[in-house]
GROMACS .gro file of C-alpha atoms in nm:
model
  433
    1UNK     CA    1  -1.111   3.680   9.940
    2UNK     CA    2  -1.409   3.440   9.979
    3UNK     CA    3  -1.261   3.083   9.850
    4UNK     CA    4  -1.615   2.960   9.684
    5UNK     CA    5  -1.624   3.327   9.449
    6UNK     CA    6  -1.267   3.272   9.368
    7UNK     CA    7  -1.268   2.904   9.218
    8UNK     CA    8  -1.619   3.031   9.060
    9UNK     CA    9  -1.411   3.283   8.904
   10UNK     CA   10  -1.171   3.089   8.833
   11UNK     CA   11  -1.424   2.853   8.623
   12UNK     CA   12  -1.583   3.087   8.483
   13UNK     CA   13  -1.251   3.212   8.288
   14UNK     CA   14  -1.124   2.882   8.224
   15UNK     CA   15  -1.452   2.828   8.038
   16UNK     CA   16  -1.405   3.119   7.859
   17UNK     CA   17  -1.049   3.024   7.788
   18UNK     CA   18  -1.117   2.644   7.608
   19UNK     CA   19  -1.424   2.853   7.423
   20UNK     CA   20  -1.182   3.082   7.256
   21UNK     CA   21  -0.904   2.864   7.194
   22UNK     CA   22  -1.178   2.669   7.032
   23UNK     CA   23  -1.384   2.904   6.851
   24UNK     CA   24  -1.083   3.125   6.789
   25UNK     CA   25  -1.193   3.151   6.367
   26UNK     CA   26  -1.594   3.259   6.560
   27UNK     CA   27  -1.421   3.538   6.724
   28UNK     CA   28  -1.242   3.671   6.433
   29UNK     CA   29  -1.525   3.633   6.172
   30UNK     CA   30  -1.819   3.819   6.409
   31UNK     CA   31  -1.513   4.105   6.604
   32UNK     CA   32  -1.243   4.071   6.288
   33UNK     CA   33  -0.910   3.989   6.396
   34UNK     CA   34  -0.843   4.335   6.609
   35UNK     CA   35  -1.145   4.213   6.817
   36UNK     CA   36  -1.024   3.890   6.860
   37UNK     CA   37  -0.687   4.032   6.952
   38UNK     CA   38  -0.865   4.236   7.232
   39UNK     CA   39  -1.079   3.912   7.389
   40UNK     CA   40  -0.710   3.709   7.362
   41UNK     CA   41  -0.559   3.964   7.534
   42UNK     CA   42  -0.813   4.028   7.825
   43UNK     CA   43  -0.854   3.627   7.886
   44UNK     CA   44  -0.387   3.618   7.846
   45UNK     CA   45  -0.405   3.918   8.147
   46UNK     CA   46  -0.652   3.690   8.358
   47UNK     CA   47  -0.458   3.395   8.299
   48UNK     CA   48  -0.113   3.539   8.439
   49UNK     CA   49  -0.335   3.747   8.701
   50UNK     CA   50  -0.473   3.393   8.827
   51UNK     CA   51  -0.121   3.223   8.809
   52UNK     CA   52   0.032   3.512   8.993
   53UNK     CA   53  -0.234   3.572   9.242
   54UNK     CA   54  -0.316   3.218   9.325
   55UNK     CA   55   0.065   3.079   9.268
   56UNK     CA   56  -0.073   2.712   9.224
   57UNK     CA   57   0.176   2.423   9.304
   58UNK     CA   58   0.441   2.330   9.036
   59UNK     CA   59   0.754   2.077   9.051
   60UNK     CA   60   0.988   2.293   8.804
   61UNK     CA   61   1.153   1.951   8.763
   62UNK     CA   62   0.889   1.813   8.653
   63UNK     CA   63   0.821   1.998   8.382
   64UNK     CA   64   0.818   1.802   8.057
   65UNK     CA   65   1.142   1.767   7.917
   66UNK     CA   66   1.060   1.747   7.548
   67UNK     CA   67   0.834   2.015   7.540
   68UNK     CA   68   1.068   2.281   7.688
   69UNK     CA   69   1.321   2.151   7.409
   70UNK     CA   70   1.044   2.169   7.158
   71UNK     CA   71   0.993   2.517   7.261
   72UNK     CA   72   1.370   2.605   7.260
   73UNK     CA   73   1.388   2.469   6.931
   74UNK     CA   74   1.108   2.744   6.814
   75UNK     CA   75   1.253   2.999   6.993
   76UNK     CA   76   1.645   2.919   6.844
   77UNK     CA   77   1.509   2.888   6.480
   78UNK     CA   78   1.495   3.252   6.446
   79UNK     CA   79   1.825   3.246   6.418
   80UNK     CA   80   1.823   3.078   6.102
   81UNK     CA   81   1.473   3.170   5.976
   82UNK     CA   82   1.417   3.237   5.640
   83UNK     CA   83   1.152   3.493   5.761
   84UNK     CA   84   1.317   3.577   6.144
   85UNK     CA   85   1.038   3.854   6.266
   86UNK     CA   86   0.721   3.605   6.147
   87UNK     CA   87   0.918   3.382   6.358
   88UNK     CA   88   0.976   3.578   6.626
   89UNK     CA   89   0.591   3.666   6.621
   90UNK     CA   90   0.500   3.329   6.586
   91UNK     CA   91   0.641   3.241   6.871
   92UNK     CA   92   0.478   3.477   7.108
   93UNK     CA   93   0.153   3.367   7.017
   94UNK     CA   94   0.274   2.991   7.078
   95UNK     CA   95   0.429   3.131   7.457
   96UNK     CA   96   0.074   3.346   7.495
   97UNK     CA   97  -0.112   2.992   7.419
   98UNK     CA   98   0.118   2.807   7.694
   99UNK     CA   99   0.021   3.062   7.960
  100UNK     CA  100  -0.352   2.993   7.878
  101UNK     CA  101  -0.247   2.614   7.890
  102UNK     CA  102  -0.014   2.643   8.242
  103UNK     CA  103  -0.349   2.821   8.341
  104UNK     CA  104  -0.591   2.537   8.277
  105UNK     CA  105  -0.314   2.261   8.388
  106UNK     CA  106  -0.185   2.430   8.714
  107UNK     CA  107  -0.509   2.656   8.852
  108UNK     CA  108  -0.800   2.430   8.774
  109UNK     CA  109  -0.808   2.069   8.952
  110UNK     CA  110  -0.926   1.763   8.730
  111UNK     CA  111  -1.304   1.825   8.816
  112UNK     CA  112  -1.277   2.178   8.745
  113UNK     CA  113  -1.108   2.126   8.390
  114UNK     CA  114  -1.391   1.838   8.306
  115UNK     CA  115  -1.672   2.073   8.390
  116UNK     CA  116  -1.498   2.421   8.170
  117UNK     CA  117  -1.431   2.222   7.936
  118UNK     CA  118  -1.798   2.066   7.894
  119UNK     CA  119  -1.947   2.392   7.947
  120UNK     CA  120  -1.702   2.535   7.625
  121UNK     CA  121  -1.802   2.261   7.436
  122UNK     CA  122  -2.213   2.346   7.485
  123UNK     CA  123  -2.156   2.704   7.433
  124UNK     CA  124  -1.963   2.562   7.085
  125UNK     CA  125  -2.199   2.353   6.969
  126UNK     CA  126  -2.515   2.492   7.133
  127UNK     CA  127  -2.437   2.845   6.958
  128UNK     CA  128  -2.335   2.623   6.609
  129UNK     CA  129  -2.650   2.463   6.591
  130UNK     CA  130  -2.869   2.793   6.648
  131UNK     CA  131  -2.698   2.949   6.419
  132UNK     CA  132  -2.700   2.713   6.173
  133UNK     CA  133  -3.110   2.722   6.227
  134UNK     CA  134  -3.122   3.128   6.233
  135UNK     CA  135  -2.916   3.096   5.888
  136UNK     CA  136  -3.146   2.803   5.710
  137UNK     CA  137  -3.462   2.956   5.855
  138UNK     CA  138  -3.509   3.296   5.795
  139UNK     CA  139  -3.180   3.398   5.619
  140UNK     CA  140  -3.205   3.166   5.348
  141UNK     CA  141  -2.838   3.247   5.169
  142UNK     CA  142  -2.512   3.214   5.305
  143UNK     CA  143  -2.367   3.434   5.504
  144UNK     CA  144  -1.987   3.636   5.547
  145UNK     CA  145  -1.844   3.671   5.815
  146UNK     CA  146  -1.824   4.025   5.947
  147UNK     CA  147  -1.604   4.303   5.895
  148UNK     CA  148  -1.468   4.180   5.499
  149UNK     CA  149  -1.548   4.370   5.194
  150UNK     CA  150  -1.474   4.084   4.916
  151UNK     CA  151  -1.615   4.318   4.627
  152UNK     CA  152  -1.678   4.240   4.264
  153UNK     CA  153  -1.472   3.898   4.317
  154UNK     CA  154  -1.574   3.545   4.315
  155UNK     CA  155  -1.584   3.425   4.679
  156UNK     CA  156  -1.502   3.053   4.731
  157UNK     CA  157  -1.725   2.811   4.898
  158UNK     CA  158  -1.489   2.847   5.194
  159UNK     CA  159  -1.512   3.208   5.312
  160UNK     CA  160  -1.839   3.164   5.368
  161UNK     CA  161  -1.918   3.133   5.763
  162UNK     CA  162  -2.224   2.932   5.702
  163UNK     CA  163  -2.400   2.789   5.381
  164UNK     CA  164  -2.752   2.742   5.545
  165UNK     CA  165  -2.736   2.331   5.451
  166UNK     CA  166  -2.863   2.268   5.795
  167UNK     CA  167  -3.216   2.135   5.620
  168UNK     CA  168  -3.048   1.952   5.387
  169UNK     CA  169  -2.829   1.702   5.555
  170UNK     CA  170  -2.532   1.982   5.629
  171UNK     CA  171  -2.233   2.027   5.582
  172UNK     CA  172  -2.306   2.247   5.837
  173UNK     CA  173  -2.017   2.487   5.977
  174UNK     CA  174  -2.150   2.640   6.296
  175UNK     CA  175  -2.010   2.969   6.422
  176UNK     CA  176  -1.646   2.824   6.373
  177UNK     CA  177  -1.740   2.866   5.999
  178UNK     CA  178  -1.560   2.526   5.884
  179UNK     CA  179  -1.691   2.149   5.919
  180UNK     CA  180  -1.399   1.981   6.012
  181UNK     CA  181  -1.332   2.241   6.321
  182UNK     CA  182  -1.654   2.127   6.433
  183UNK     CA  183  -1.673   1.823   6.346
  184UNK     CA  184  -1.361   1.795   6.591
  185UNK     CA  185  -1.527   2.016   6.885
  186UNK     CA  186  -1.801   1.744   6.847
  187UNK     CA  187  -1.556   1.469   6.851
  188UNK     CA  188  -1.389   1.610   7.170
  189UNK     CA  189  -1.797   1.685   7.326
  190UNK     CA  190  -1.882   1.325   7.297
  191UNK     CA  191  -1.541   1.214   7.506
  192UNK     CA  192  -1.607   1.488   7.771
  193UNK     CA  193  -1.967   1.449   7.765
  194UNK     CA  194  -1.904   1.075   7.788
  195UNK     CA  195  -1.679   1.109   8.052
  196UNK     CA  196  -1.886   1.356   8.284
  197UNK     CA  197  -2.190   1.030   8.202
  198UNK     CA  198  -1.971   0.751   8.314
  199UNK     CA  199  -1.819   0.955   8.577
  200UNK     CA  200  -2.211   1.056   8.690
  201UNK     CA  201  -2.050   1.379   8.692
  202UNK     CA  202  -2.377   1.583   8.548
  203UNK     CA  203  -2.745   1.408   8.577
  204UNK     CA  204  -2.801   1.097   8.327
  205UNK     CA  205  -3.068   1.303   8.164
  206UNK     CA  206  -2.874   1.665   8.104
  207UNK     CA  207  -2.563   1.426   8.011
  208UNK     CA  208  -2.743   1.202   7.726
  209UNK     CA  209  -2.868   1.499   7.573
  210UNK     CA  210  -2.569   1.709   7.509
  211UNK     CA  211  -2.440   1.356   7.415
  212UNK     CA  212  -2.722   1.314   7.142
  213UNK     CA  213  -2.658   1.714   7.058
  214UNK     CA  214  -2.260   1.623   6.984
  215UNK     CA  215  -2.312   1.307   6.776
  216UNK     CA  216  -2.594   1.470   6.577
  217UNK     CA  217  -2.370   1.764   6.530
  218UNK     CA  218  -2.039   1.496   6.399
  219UNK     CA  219  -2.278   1.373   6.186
  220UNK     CA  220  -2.430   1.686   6.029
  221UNK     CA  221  -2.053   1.816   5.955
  222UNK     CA  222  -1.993   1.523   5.716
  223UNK     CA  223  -1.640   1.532   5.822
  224UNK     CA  224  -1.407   1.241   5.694
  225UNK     CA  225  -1.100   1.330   5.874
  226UNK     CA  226  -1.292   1.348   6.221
  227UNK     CA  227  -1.493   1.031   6.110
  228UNK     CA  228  -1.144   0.833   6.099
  229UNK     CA  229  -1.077   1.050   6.403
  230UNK     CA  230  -1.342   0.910   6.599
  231UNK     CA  231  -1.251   0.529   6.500
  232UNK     CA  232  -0.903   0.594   6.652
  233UNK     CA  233  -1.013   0.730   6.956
  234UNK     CA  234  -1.287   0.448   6.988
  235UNK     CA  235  -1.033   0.177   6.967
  236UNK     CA  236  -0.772   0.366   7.166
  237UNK     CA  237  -1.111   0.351   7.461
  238UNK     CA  238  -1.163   0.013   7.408
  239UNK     CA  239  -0.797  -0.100   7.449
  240UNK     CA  240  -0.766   0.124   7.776
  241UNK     CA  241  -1.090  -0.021   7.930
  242UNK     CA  242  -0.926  -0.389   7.845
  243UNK     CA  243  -0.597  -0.296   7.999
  244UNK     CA  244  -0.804  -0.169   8.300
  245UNK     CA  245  -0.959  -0.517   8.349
  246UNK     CA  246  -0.622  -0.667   8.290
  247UNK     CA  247  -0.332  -0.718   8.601
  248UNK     CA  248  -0.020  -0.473   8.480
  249UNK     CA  249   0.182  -0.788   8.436
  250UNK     CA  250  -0.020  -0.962   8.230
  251UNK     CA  251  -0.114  -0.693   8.016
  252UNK     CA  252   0.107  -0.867   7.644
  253UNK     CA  253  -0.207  -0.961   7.533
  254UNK     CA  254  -0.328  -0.599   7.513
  255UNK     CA  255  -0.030  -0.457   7.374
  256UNK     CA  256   0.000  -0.688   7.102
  257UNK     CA  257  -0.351  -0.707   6.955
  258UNK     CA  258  -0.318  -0.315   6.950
  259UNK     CA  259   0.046  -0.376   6.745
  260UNK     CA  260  -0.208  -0.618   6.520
  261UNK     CA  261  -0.459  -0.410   6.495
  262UNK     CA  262  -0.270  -0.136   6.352
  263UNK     CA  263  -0.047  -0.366   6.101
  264UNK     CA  264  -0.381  -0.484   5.962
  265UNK     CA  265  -0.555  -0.130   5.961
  266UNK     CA  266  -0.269   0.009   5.733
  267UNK     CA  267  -0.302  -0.287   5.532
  268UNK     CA  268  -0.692  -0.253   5.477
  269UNK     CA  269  -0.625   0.115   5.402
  270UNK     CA  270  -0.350  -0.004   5.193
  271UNK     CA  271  -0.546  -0.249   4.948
  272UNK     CA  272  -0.836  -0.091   4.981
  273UNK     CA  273  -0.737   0.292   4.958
  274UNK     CA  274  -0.974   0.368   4.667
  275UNK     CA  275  -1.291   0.205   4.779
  276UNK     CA  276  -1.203   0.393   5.163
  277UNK     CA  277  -1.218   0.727   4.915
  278UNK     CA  278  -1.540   0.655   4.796
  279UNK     CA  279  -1.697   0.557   5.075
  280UNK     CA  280  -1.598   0.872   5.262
  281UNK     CA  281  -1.676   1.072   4.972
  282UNK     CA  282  -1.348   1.195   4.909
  283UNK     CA  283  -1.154   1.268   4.596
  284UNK     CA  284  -0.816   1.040   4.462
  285UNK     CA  285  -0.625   1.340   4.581
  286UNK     CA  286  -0.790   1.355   4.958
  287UNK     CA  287  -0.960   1.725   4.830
  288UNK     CA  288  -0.653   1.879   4.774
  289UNK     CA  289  -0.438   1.771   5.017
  290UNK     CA  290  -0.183   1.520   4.781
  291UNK     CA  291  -0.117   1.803   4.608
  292UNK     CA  292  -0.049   2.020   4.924
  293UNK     CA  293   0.181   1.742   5.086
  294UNK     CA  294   0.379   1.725   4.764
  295UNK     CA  295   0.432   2.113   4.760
  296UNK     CA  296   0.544   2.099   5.120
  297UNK     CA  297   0.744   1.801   5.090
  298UNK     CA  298   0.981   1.923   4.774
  299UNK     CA  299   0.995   2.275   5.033
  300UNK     CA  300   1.097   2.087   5.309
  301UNK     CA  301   1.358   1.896   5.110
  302UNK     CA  302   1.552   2.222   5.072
  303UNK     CA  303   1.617   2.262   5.408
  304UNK     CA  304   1.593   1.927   5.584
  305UNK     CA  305   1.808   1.934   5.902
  306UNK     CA  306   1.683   2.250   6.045
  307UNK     CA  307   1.392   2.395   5.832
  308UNK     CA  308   1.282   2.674   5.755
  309UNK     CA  309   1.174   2.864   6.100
  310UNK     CA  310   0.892   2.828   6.288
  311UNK     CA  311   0.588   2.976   6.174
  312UNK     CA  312   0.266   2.801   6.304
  313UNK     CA  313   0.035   2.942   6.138
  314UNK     CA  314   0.156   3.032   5.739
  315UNK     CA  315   0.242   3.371   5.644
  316UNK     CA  316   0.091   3.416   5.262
  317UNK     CA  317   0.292   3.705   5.191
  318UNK     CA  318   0.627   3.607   5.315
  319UNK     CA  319   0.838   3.363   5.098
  320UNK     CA  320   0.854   3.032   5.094
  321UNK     CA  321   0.412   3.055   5.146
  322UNK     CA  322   0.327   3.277   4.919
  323UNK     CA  323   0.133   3.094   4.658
  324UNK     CA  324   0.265   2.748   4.815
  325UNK     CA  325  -0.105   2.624   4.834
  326UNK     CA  326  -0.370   2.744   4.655
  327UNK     CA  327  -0.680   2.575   4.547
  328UNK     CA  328  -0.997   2.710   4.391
  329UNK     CA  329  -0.910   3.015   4.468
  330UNK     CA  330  -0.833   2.936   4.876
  331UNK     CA  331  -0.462   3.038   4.994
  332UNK     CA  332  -0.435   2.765   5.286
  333UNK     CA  333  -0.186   2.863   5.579
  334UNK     CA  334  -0.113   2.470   5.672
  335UNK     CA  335   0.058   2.189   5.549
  336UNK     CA  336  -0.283   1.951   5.641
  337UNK     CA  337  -0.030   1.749   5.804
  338UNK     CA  338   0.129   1.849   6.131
  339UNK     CA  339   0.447   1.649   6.077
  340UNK     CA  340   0.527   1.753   5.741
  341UNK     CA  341   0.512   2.082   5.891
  342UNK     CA  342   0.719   2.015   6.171
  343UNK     CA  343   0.947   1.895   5.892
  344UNK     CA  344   0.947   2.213   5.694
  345UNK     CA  345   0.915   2.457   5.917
  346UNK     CA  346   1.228   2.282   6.228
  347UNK     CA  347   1.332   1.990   5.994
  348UNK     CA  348   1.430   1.649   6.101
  349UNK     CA  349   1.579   1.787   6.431
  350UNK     CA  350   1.234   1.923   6.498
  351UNK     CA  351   1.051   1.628   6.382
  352UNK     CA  352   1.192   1.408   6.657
  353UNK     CA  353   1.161   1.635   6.958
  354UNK     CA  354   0.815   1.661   6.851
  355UNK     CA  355   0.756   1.337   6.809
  356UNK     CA  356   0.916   1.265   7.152
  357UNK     CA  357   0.661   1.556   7.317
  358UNK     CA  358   0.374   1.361   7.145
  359UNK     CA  359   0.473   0.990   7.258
  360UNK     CA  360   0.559   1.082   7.613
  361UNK     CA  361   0.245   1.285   7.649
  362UNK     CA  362   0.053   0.959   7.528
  363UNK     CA  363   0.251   0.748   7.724
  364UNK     CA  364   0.193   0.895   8.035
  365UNK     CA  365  -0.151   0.957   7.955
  366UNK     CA  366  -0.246   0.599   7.869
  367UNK     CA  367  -0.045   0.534   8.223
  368UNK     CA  368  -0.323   0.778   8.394
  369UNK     CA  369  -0.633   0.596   8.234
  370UNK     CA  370  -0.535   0.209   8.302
  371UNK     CA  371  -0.307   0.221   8.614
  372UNK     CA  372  -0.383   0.297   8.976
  373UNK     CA  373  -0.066   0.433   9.124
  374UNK     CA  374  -0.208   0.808   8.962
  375UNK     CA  375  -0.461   1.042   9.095
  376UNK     CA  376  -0.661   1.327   9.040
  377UNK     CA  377  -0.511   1.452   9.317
  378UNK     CA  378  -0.126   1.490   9.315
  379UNK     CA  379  -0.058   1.542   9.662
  380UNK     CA  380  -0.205   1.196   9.732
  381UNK     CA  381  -0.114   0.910   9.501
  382UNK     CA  382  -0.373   0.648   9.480
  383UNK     CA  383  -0.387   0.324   9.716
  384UNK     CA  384  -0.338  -0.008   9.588
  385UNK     CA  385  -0.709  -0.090   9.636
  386UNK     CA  386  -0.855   0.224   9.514
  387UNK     CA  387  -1.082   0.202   9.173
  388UNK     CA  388  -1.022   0.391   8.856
  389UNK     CA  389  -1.182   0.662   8.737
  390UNK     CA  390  -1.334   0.788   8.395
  391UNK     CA  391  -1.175   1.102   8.431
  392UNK     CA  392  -0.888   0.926   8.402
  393UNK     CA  393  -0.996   0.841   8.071
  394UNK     CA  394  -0.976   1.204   7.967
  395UNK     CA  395  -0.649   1.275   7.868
  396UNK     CA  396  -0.573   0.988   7.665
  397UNK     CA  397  -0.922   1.024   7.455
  398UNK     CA  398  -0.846   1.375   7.404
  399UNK     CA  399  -0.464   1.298   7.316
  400UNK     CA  400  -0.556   1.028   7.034
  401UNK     CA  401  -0.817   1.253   6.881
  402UNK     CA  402  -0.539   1.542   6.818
  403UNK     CA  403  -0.329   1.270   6.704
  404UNK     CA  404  -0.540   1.139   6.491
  405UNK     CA  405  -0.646   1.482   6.319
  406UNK     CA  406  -0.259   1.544   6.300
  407UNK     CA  407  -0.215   1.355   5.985
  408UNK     CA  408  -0.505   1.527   5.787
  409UNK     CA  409  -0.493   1.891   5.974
  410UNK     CA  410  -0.192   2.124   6.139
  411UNK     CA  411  -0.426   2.196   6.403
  412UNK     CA  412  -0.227   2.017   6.682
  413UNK     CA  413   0.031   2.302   6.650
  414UNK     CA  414  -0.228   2.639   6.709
  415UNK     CA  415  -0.445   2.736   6.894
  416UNK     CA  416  -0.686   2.447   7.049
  417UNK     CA  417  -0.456   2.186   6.925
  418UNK     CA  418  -0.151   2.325   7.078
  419UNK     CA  419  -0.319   2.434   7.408
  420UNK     CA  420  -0.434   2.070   7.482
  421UNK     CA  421  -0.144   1.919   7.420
  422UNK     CA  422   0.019   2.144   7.601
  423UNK     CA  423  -0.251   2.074   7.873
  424UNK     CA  424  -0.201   1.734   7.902
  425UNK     CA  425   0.180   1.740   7.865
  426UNK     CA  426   0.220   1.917   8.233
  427UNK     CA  427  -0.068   1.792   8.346
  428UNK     CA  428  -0.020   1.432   8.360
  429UNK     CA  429   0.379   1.480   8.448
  430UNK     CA  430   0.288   1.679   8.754
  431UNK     CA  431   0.094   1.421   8.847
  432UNK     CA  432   0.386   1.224   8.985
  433UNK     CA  433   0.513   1.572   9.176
   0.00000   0.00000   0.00000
């Protein structure tokens, strides 16, 4: 087997991997969801095939801690679920998603997972933006997505896949067929782009394009949640490039303006919550989602302790979901809110491992970006003299960004979300193996 074809291979699926997981709603409205069932399939075989084939290095005792609880916890609840084979379903599709994410964190080294995950992200937003042009252009109307016969009915704003606004400021949708999904894929393309810049990783020229291309494309989805997004992650790069100028031990300073700066941000959004609303053009009840939280929360209150199974992804025509959020005619199969639905779905028990797999995956990620004593490479832990990298940077960027979504969408939980996390959970432990 001739090593350069196999780890060009290798790429090649694991850039067809992060494009799926991201463009998972593309798939399904162009192939409908049997399609998309076939393409998850095909890249799930390659992903054990690669894993088996390959057998990449792997300290089993190193293996996050809270996230094999967390996924115990999933896999247990079906004991108690209110709705035991959605649960059981639910969790294969979360243990399919952790292959494709033991794939990406075990196969591919760090350069290899910047450059498949840069080339996903231009495929994304590349295809998005053509589309968007084909639509406005000569289309003229919005279009469907494939494969659904809606009828005589009324079809909401939000079925449509795109509403040709490309030539009128957006929101655009792209071929994910929803701004705040891209908005988000932009949000992660301008860290990885970033990163492959700073990291001279691609040429300056090829770099600051894409770079223009994923802050043109933020701004054309008009997305609120991934504009508040993107201020968290900025600050979270600016406080990791001061603790990276800073000695370890005299790093107080850093961690306490951080401490301020976040008393004083939910202060500002606390006085000033109206005016914030208005400014990012949102309604008094955040387009829907007050409502939604409230719903949840008097669900969740029913069964706090345990919850009421894990689900993922809402099942509209099993009870407690059916009809639990509906709005202008949309049935929504989230909470908007990851930890509420942590909360109703594994309760307070499932609320703090999760918590606990998000803080120690942050943890050691900021760890990775500022301090020297990591490396790319895990075999070899870095010297005392040598520099820091901006892939280092990648993780925690990536990290805050879910994090940061995670209290206006349940993304972090499916699909993308749950694969990066994932991702970065093992990655950055095994770095220490």
């Amino acid at each position: 087997m001739n090593p350069g074809r196999t780890r060009l291979a290798v790429s090649g699926l694991a850039t067809l991997v992060i494009f799926s997981a991201l463009a998972g709603d593309f798939w399904r409205d162009l192939l409908s969801w049997w399609g998309y069932g076939i393409i998850v399939l095909v890249l799930l075989t390659g992903s054990v095939f690669a894993l088996v084939i390959l057998r990449p290095r792997m300290n089993r005792r190193r293996l996050p801690k809270s996230l094999i609880a967390f996924l115990l916890l999933c896999l247990v609840s079906i004991a108690w679920s209110f709705y035991p084979w959605v649960s059981a379903l639910a969790v294969l599709v979360q243990w399919a998603t952790i292959l494709a994410a033991l794939f990406l964190a075990l196969v591919l080294t760090w350069t290899e997972l910047l450059r498949a995950f840069g080339s996903a992200l231009r495929w994304v937003l590349g295809l998005s933006l053509l589309f968007e042009f084909i639509v406005a252009a000569f289309i003229r109307h919005p279009v469907l997505p494939f494969w659904v016969d809606w009828g005589d009915q009324k079809i909401p704003e939000a079925f449509y896949w795109s509403r040709g606004l490309l030539f009128h400021g957006g929101q655009i949708q792209g071929i994910l067929g929803n701004s705040n999904l891209l908005a988000m894929c932009a949000l992660l393309a301008v860290i990885v782009f970033g990163v492959q810049l700073a990291g001279r990783a691609v040429t300056r020229r090829w770099g600051t394009a894409w770079l223009v291309v994923a802050i043109a494309t933020l701004g054309l989805t008009r997305s609120s949640t991934v504009i508040a997004a993107t201020v968290i992650t900025g600050l979270t790069l600016l406080a990791a490039l001061w603790a990276r100028s800073v000695d370890p031990a005299r790093r107080r300073p850093v961690y306490l303006t951080g401490a301020g700066v976040l008393v004083a941000a939910i202060a500002v959004v606390w006085v000033f919550w109206a005016q914030l609303l208005t400014l990012l053009g949102k309604s008094e009840d955040l387009t829907g989602r007050l409502t939604i939280w409230h719903s949840v929360a008097d669900l969740a209150q029913q069964r706090p302790v345990s919850g009421w199974g894990w689900i993922s992804y809402w099942a509209p025509w099993v009870e407690p979901f059916r009809g639990l959020a509906v709005r202008k005619g949309v049935t929504y199969l989230q909470a908007h809110n990851a930890w509420l639905d942590i909360w109703l779905q594994l309760g307070i028990i499932g609320l703090v491992v999760f918590i606990a797999l998000v803080l120690s995956t942050l943890t050691r990620s900021w760890f990775y970006a500022v301090d020297t004593q990591h490396t790319q490479n895990a075999a070899k832990p870095y010297g005392p003299g040598e520099p820091l990298t901006a892939m280092q940077l990648l993780p925690l960027l990536v990290v805050a960004a879910l994090i940061a979504q995670s209290f206006a969408e349940s993304r972090i939980l499916v699909e993308s979300g749950w694969m990066l996390l994932v991702l970065f959970s093992i990655k950055t432990k095994q770095l220490r193996a």
